[in-house]
Amino acid sequence: MNKVSPHNPTVVVIAGPTASGKTALAIWLAEKLGTQILSADSRQCYQELNIGVARPSPEELRQVHHYFIASHSIQETVNAGSYAAYGLKVLDELFERFGIVLVVGGTGLYLKALIEGVDDMPPIPMSIRQGVTEQYNKNGLPWLQQQIRLQDPTFWAQAEQANPQRLMRGLEFKLATGTSILEFRKNEPQQRNFKVIKIGLELPRAILYERINLRVDQMLAAGLEKEVQDLLPFRDLNALQTVGYKELFDYFDLKTGRAKAVESIKQNTRHYAKRQMTWFKKDENFQWFAPSDKENILSCIKSAVNGDHSL
């Protein structure tokens, strides 16, 4: 029997940087453990985004059922809070059938919200959100960094200063409330009714970067330019402020050449992977493995579930 006791529900987090092999490993583990997968990727949830977010293939999705994949429209507001609410509902349903569920993805904030809870934040008027996004698209990261330094220097001192998503979020809060986003962060973990095992995937940097570069080439060969071109009317939506789309928008606007846009996608993806690793390495509860170390990962999971022999 591959399931664990429903009296000891367990979430196994499979996290790591982009292109580290999370999807393939998670599908293998899900089949071995007889369970299903809840994604924790803030972009693969959008129906309209496919190639550029490395969504699991139709064949992979047929192998193991995934939740939070192509589940929302780019015109919906999806954030850490709404993800946590969605994910907890899915987990409640899955724990009725499975004692163990895999949560797989590289969006650290979403994983944190699901496992520890998220602070109650006031709503941001859409006009402010759109205004910040439009200014960022027009003026770029230097403008955004300058605005945060001027408007909220305390947040700037703690922020991921090269992460436009985090900076835009901080600026939106300051403009909407007159108060720093830090004032709303309590960082008090909430109680959950499940155990958590955290598995991190790690590769030597040179190999990871090689995989990232290859993946971008494969995306372009698969039709990424057409996917991005079709999304031009929606370019100011929050869902499209992401690597692989913004760079090609600039190419279509004749702000840069194709070769430069492609190199920027690769470079920005490498930078994103580095930020992901920095986030996950701060969490001492992760156990780190090479993605190819499947059997040891499976053994680690089995031994960590309270010595339950029903695995």
PDB file of C-alpha atoms in Angstrom, residues 97-310:
ATOM      1  CA  ARG A  97      -8.176  10.079  -0.281  1.00  0.00           C
ATOM      2  CA  PHE A  98      -4.418  10.288   0.277  1.00  0.00           C
ATOM      3  CA  GLY A  99      -2.345  10.460   3.414  1.00  0.00           C
ATOM      4  CA  ILE A 100       0.434  12.248   1.575  1.00  0.00           C
ATOM      5  CA  VAL A 101       0.276  15.030  -1.052  1.00  0.00           C
ATOM      6  CA  LEU A 102       3.095  16.547  -3.089  1.00  0.00           C
ATOM      7  CA  VAL A 103       3.313  20.350  -3.298  1.00  0.00           C
ATOM      8  CA  VAL A 104       5.678  21.248  -6.110  1.00  0.00           C
ATOM      9  CA  GLY A 105       7.016  24.580  -7.323  1.00  0.00           C
ATOM     10  CA  GLY A 106       9.515  27.366  -7.110  1.00  0.00           C
ATOM     11  CA  THR A 107       7.408  30.275  -5.831  1.00  0.00           C
ATOM     12  CA  GLY A 108       8.710  30.570  -2.301  1.00  0.00           C
ATOM     13  CA  LEU A 109       6.119  33.089  -1.143  1.00  0.00           C
ATOM     14  CA  TYR A 110       3.272  30.799  -2.211  1.00  0.00           C
ATOM     15  CA  LEU A 111       4.816  27.847  -0.375  1.00  0.00           C
ATOM     16  CA  LYS A 112       5.275  29.971   2.730  1.00  0.00           C
ATOM     17  CA  ALA A 113       1.651  31.175   2.579  1.00  0.00           C
ATOM     18  CA  LEU A 114       0.340  27.626   2.229  1.00  0.00           C
ATOM     19  CA  ILE A 115       2.448  26.170   5.028  1.00  0.00           C
ATOM     20  CA  GLU A 116       2.662  29.049   7.500  1.00  0.00           C
ATOM     21  CA  GLY A 117      -0.225  31.316   6.577  1.00  0.00           C
ATOM     22  CA  VAL A 118      -0.283  34.816   5.156  1.00  0.00           C
ATOM     23  CA  ASP A 119      -0.823  38.168   6.832  1.00  0.00           C
ATOM     24  CA  ASP A 120      -4.174  39.878   6.308  1.00  0.00           C
ATOM     25  CA  MET A 121      -3.505  42.623   3.758  1.00  0.00           C
ATOM     26  CA  PRO A 122      -5.829  45.441   2.690  1.00  0.00           C
ATOM     27  CA  PRO A 123      -7.050  45.354  -0.935  1.00  0.00           C
ATOM     28  CA  ILE A 124      -5.193  47.512  -3.434  1.00  0.00           C
ATOM     29  CA  PRO A 125      -7.344  49.568  -5.846  1.00  0.00           C
ATOM     30  CA  MET A 126      -6.962  48.288  -9.394  1.00  0.00           C
ATOM     31  CA  SER A 127      -6.225  51.815 -10.628  1.00  0.00           C
ATOM     32  CA  ILE A 128      -3.133  52.021  -8.410  1.00  0.00           C
ATOM     33  CA  ARG A 129      -1.968  48.533  -9.390  1.00  0.00           C
ATOM     34  CA  GLN A 130      -2.351  49.259 -13.091  1.00  0.00           C
ATOM     35  CA  GLY A 131      -0.654  52.640 -12.730  1.00  0.00           C
ATOM     36  CA  VAL A 132       2.412  51.132 -11.072  1.00  0.00           C
ATOM     37  CA  THR A 133       2.592  48.372 -13.685  1.00  0.00           C
ATOM     38  CA  GLU A 134       2.315  50.820 -16.575  1.00  0.00           C
ATOM     39  CA  GLN A 135       5.049  53.050 -15.141  1.00  0.00           C
ATOM     40  CA  TYR A 136       7.296  50.049 -14.580  1.00  0.00           C
ATOM     41  CA  ASN A 137       6.739  48.873 -18.153  1.00  0.00           C
ATOM     42  CA  LYS A 138       7.525  52.339 -19.443  1.00  0.00           C
ATOM     43  CA  ASN A 139      10.496  53.216 -17.220  1.00  0.00           C
ATOM     44  CA  GLY A 140      11.942  49.879 -16.138  1.00  0.00           C
ATOM     45  CA  LEU A 141      13.513  48.527 -12.963  1.00  0.00           C
ATOM     46  CA  PRO A 142      15.697  51.612 -12.198  1.00  0.00           C
ATOM     47  CA  TRP A 143      12.551  53.760 -11.915  1.00  0.00           C
ATOM     48  CA  LEU A 144      10.909  51.209  -9.633  1.00  0.00           C
ATOM     49  CA  GLN A 145      13.982  50.986  -7.403  1.00  0.00           C
ATOM     50  CA  GLN A 146      14.173  54.776  -7.161  1.00  0.00           C
ATOM     51  CA  GLN A 147      10.494  55.022  -6.187  1.00  0.00           C
ATOM     52  CA  ILE A 148      10.920  52.500  -3.388  1.00  0.00           C
ATOM     53  CA  ARG A 149      14.062  54.241  -2.106  1.00  0.00           C
ATOM     54  CA  LEU A 150      12.186  57.545  -1.987  1.00  0.00           C
ATOM     55  CA  GLN A 151       8.749  56.379  -0.819  1.00  0.00           C
ATOM     56  CA  ASP A 152       9.626  53.535   1.549  1.00  0.00           C
ATOM     57  CA  PRO A 153      13.323  53.450   2.502  1.00  0.00           C
ATOM     58  CA  THR A 154      12.689  51.002   5.360  1.00  0.00           C
ATOM     59  CA  PHE A 155      11.179  48.476   2.955  1.00  0.00           C
ATOM     60  CA  TRP A 156      13.962  49.168   0.450  1.00  0.00           C
ATOM     61  CA  ALA A 157      16.574  48.214   3.034  1.00  0.00           C
ATOM     62  CA  GLN A 158      14.969  44.757   3.432  1.00  0.00           C
ATOM     63  CA  ALA A 159      13.609  44.176  -0.061  1.00  0.00           C
ATOM     64  CA  GLU A 160      14.760  41.861  -2.833  1.00  0.00           C
ATOM     65  CA  GLN A 161      16.063  44.866  -4.724  1.00  0.00           C
ATOM     66  CA  ALA A 162      16.278  43.165  -8.128  1.00  0.00           C
ATOM     67  CA  ASN A 163      12.820  41.559  -7.882  1.00  0.00           C
ATOM     68  CA  PRO A 164      10.289  43.785  -9.704  1.00  0.00           C
ATOM     69  CA  GLN A 165       7.287  41.800  -8.442  1.00  0.00           C
ATOM     70  CA  ARG A 166       8.184  42.402  -4.796  1.00  0.00           C
ATOM     71  CA  LEU A 167       9.057  46.053  -5.428  1.00  0.00           C
ATOM     72  CA  MET A 168       5.835  46.766  -7.299  1.00  0.00           C
ATOM     73  CA  ARG A 169       3.871  45.142  -4.496  1.00  0.00           C
ATOM     74  CA  GLY A 170       5.622  47.352  -1.931  1.00  0.00           C
ATOM     75  CA  LEU A 171       5.050  50.519  -3.949  1.00  0.00           C
ATOM     76  CA  GLU A 172       1.370  49.678  -4.454  1.00  0.00           C
ATOM     77  CA  PHE A 173       0.893  49.319  -0.702  1.00  0.00           C
ATOM     78  CA  LYS A 174       2.631  52.584   0.040  1.00  0.00           C
ATOM     79  CA  LEU A 175       0.585  54.492  -2.545  1.00  0.00           C
ATOM     80  CA  ALA A 176      -2.708  52.879  -1.500  1.00  0.00           C
ATOM     81  CA  THR A 177      -2.356  53.043   2.291  1.00  0.00           C
ATOM     82  CA  GLY A 178       0.318  55.634   2.974  1.00  0.00           C
ATOM     83  CA  THR A 179       1.961  52.962   5.106  1.00  0.00           C
ATOM     84  CA  SER A 180       4.852  50.595   4.487  1.00  0.00           C
ATOM     85  CA  ILE A 181       3.949  47.019   3.591  1.00  0.00           C
ATOM     86  CA  LEU A 182       6.206  46.046   6.498  1.00  0.00           C
ATOM     87  CA  GLU A 183       3.586  47.388   8.899  1.00  0.00           C
ATOM     88  CA  PHE A 184       1.166  44.694   7.728  1.00  0.00           C
ATOM     89  CA  ARG A 185       3.613  41.822   8.070  1.00  0.00           C
ATOM     90  CA  LYS A 186       3.244  40.005  11.367  1.00  0.00           C
ATOM     91  CA  ASN A 187       5.216  36.889  10.359  1.00  0.00           C
ATOM     92  CA  GLU A 188       3.331  34.781  12.898  1.00  0.00           C
ATOM     93  CA  PRO A 189       3.054  31.187  11.581  1.00  0.00           C
ATOM     94  CA  GLN A 190      -0.447  29.748  11.637  1.00  0.00           C
ATOM     95  CA  GLN A 191      -1.200  26.234  12.792  1.00  0.00           C
ATOM     96  CA  ARG A 192      -1.786  23.654  10.075  1.00  0.00           C
ATOM     97  CA  ASN A 193      -3.333  20.226  10.478  1.00  0.00           C
ATOM     98  CA  PHE A 194      -0.688  18.444   8.430  1.00  0.00           C
ATOM     99  CA  LYS A 195       2.975  17.551   8.735  1.00  0.00           C
ATOM    100  CA  VAL A 196       5.441  19.098   6.269  1.00  0.00           C
ATOM    101  CA  ILE A 197       8.540  17.498   4.750  1.00  0.00           C
ATOM    102  CA  LYS A 198      10.681  19.847   2.658  1.00  0.00           C
ATOM    103  CA  ILE A 199      12.837  18.511  -0.178  1.00  0.00           C
ATOM    104  CA  GLY A 200      15.035  20.924  -2.124  1.00  0.00           C
ATOM    105  CA  LEU A 201      16.617  20.242  -5.511  1.00  0.00           C
ATOM    106  CA  GLU A 202      20.078  21.576  -6.187  1.00  0.00           C
ATOM    107  CA  LEU A 203      22.469  21.416  -9.132  1.00  0.00           C
ATOM    108  CA  PRO A 204      25.959  22.843  -9.639  1.00  0.00           C
ATOM    109  CA  ARG A 205      25.475  26.402 -10.868  1.00  0.00           C
ATOM    110  CA  ALA A 206      27.164  25.808 -14.241  1.00  0.00           C
ATOM    111  CA  ILE A 207      24.902  22.835 -14.976  1.00  0.00           C
ATOM    112  CA  LEU A 208      21.758  24.683 -13.856  1.00  0.00           C
ATOM    113  CA  TYR A 209      22.617  27.678 -16.041  1.00  0.00           C
ATOM    114  CA  GLU A 210      23.278  25.385 -18.993  1.00  0.00           C
ATOM    115  CA  ARG A 211      19.859  23.798 -18.472  1.00  0.00           C
ATOM    116  CA  ILE A 212      18.232  27.227 -18.290  1.00  0.00           C
ATOM    117  CA  ASN A 213      19.848  28.348 -21.545  1.00  0.00           C
ATOM    118  CA  LEU A 214      18.806  25.133 -23.275  1.00  0.00           C
ATOM    119  CA  ARG A 215      15.251  25.428 -21.981  1.00  0.00           C
ATOM    120  CA  VAL A 216      14.927  28.956 -23.401  1.00  0.00           C
ATOM    121  CA  ASP A 217      16.125  27.704 -26.801  1.00  0.00           C
ATOM    122  CA  GLN A 218      13.561  24.891 -26.615  1.00  0.00           C
ATOM    123  CA  MET A 219      10.789  27.345 -25.710  1.00  0.00           C
ATOM    124  CA  LEU A 220      11.600  29.473 -28.735  1.00  0.00           C
ATOM    125  CA  ALA A 221      11.615  26.405 -30.969  1.00  0.00           C
ATOM    126  CA  ALA A 222       8.224  25.416 -29.529  1.00  0.00           C
ATOM    127  CA  GLY A 223       6.628  28.748 -30.477  1.00  0.00           C
ATOM    128  CA  LEU A 224       7.218  31.141 -27.581  1.00  0.00           C
ATOM    129  CA  GLU A 225       7.255  34.216 -29.843  1.00  0.00           C
ATOM    130  CA  LYS A 226       3.758  33.434 -31.146  1.00  0.00           C
ATOM    131  CA  GLU A 227       2.496  32.840 -27.605  1.00  0.00           C
ATOM    132  CA  VAL A 228       3.837  36.208 -26.449  1.00  0.00           C
ATOM    133  CA  GLN A 229       2.600  38.021 -29.555  1.00  0.00           C
ATOM    134  CA  ASP A 230      -0.928  36.763 -28.922  1.00  0.00           C
ATOM    135  CA  LEU A 231      -0.741  38.217 -25.410  1.00  0.00           C
ATOM    136  CA  LEU A 232       0.320  41.743 -26.438  1.00  0.00           C
ATOM    137  CA  PRO A 233      -3.144  43.223 -25.697  1.00  0.00           C
ATOM    138  CA  PHE A 234      -2.778  42.036 -22.073  1.00  0.00           C
ATOM    139  CA  ARG A 235       0.819  43.087 -21.523  1.00  0.00           C
ATOM    140  CA  ASP A 236       0.058  45.404 -18.581  1.00  0.00           C
ATOM    141  CA  LEU A 237      -1.616  42.675 -16.527  1.00  0.00           C
ATOM    142  CA  ASN A 238       0.299  41.545 -13.453  1.00  0.00           C
ATOM    143  CA  ALA A 239       0.454  37.971 -14.754  1.00  0.00           C
ATOM    144  CA  LEU A 240       2.620  39.077 -17.678  1.00  0.00           C
ATOM    145  CA  GLN A 241       5.232  40.955 -15.667  1.00  0.00           C
ATOM    146  CA  THR A 242       7.424  37.914 -15.891  1.00  0.00           C
ATOM    147  CA  VAL A 243      10.596  36.639 -17.503  1.00  0.00           C
ATOM    148  CA  GLY A 244      10.173  35.353 -21.037  1.00  0.00           C
ATOM    149  CA  TYR A 245       7.308  37.684 -21.842  1.00  0.00           C
ATOM    150  CA  LYS A 246       8.578  41.164 -20.961  1.00  0.00           C
ATOM    151  CA  GLU A 247      11.762  40.726 -22.994  1.00  0.00           C
ATOM    152  CA  LEU A 248       9.832  39.712 -26.103  1.00  0.00           C
ATOM    153  CA  PHE A 249       7.386  42.581 -25.622  1.00  0.00           C
ATOM    154  CA  ASP A 250      10.429  44.888 -25.871  1.00  0.00           C
ATOM    155  CA  TYR A 251      11.499  43.084 -29.043  1.00  0.00           C
ATOM    156  CA  PHE A 252       8.059  43.516 -30.603  1.00  0.00           C
ATOM    157  CA  ASP A 253       8.187  47.212 -29.620  1.00  0.00           C
ATOM    158  CA  LEU A 254      11.508  47.475 -31.509  1.00  0.00           C
ATOM    159  CA  LYS A 255      13.236  48.510 -28.281  1.00  0.00           C
ATOM    160  CA  THR A 256      15.761  45.717 -28.728  1.00  0.00           C
ATOM    161  CA  GLY A 257      16.852  43.138 -31.282  1.00  0.00           C
ATOM    162  CA  ARG A 258      15.806  39.501 -31.223  1.00  0.00           C
ATOM    163  CA  ALA A 259      19.230  38.158 -30.224  1.00  0.00           C
ATOM    164  CA  LYS A 260      19.430  40.651 -27.357  1.00  0.00           C
ATOM    165  CA  ALA A 261      15.911  39.770 -26.212  1.00  0.00           C
ATOM    166  CA  VAL A 262      16.754  36.070 -26.182  1.00  0.00           C
ATOM    167  CA  GLU A 263      19.949  36.664 -24.227  1.00  0.00           C
ATOM    168  CA  SER A 264      17.999  38.830 -21.763  1.00  0.00           C
ATOM    169  CA  ILE A 265      15.511  36.008 -21.195  1.00  0.00           C
ATOM    170  CA  LYS A 266      18.364  33.633 -20.416  1.00  0.00           C
ATOM    171  CA  GLN A 267      20.144  36.128 -18.167  1.00  0.00           C
ATOM    172  CA  ASN A 268      16.996  37.158 -16.288  1.00  0.00           C
ATOM    173  CA  THR A 269      16.017  33.522 -15.814  1.00  0.00           C
ATOM    174  CA  ARG A 270      19.445  32.784 -14.342  1.00  0.00           C
ATOM    175  CA  HIS A 271      19.045  35.752 -12.002  1.00  0.00           C
ATOM    176  CA  TYR A 272      15.595  34.479 -10.993  1.00  0.00           C
ATOM    177  CA  ALA A 273      16.999  31.017 -10.269  1.00  0.00           C
ATOM    178  CA  LYS A 274      19.648  32.596  -8.050  1.00  0.00           C
ATOM    179  CA  ARG A 275      16.969  34.498  -6.089  1.00  0.00           C
ATOM    180  CA  GLN A 276      14.964  31.308  -5.684  1.00  0.00           C
ATOM    181  CA  MET A 277      17.950  29.480  -4.205  1.00  0.00           C
ATOM    182  CA  THR A 278      18.664  32.369  -1.849  1.00  0.00           C
ATOM    183  CA  TRP A 279      15.050  32.198  -0.604  1.00  0.00           C
ATOM    184  CA  PHE A 280      15.000  28.418  -0.079  1.00  0.00           C
ATOM    185  CA  LYS A 281      18.468  28.214   1.474  1.00  0.00           C
ATOM    186  CA  LYS A 282      17.278  30.484   4.289  1.00  0.00           C
ATOM    187  CA  ASP A 283      14.949  27.682   5.399  1.00  0.00           C
ATOM    188  CA  GLU A 284      16.908  25.191   7.498  1.00  0.00           C
ATOM    189  CA  ASN A 285      14.117  22.610   7.260  1.00  0.00           C
ATOM    190  CA  PHE A 286      14.943  21.767   3.655  1.00  0.00           C
ATOM    191  CA  GLN A 287      16.871  18.609   2.888  1.00  0.00           C
ATOM    192  CA  TRP A 288      18.859  19.013  -0.317  1.00  0.00           C
ATOM    193  CA  PHE A 289      19.337  16.487  -3.111  1.00  0.00           C
ATOM    194  CA  ALA A 290      20.376  16.292  -6.729  1.00  0.00           C
ATOM    195  CA  PRO A 291      17.260  15.811  -8.886  1.00  0.00           C
ATOM    196  CA  SER A 292      18.656  12.499 -10.136  1.00  0.00           C
ATOM    197  CA  ASP A 293      18.862  11.115  -6.577  1.00  0.00           C
ATOM    198  CA  LYS A 294      15.316   9.774  -6.804  1.00  0.00           C
ATOM    199  CA  GLU A 295      15.599   6.648  -4.694  1.00  0.00           C
ATOM    200  CA  ASN A 296      17.234   8.468  -1.792  1.00  0.00           C
ATOM    201  CA  ILE A 297      14.586  11.176  -1.935  1.00  0.00           C
ATOM    202  CA  LEU A 298      11.871   8.538  -1.823  1.00  0.00           C
ATOM    203  CA  SER A 299      13.576   6.804   1.123  1.00  0.00           C
ATOM    204  CA  CYS A 300      13.914  10.150   2.919  1.00  0.00           C
ATOM    205  CA  ILE A 301      10.195  10.817   2.516  1.00  0.00           C
ATOM    206  CA  LYS A 302       9.215   7.367   3.707  1.00  0.00           C
ATOM    207  CA  SER A 303      11.412   7.488   6.797  1.00  0.00           C
ATOM    208  CA  ALA A 304      10.234  11.005   7.662  1.00  0.00           C
ATOM    209  CA  VAL A 305       6.546  10.100   7.825  1.00  0.00           C
ATOM    210  CA  ASN A 306       6.711   9.124  11.494  1.00  0.00           C
ATOM    211  CA  GLY A 307       8.114   5.698  10.677  1.00  0.00           C
ATOM    212  CA  ASP A 308       4.712   4.786   9.184  1.00  0.00           C
ATOM    213  CA  HIS A 309       5.156   1.358   7.564  1.00  0.00           C
ATOM    214  CA  SER A 310       2.074   1.666   5.371  1.00  0.00           C
TER     215      SER A 310
END
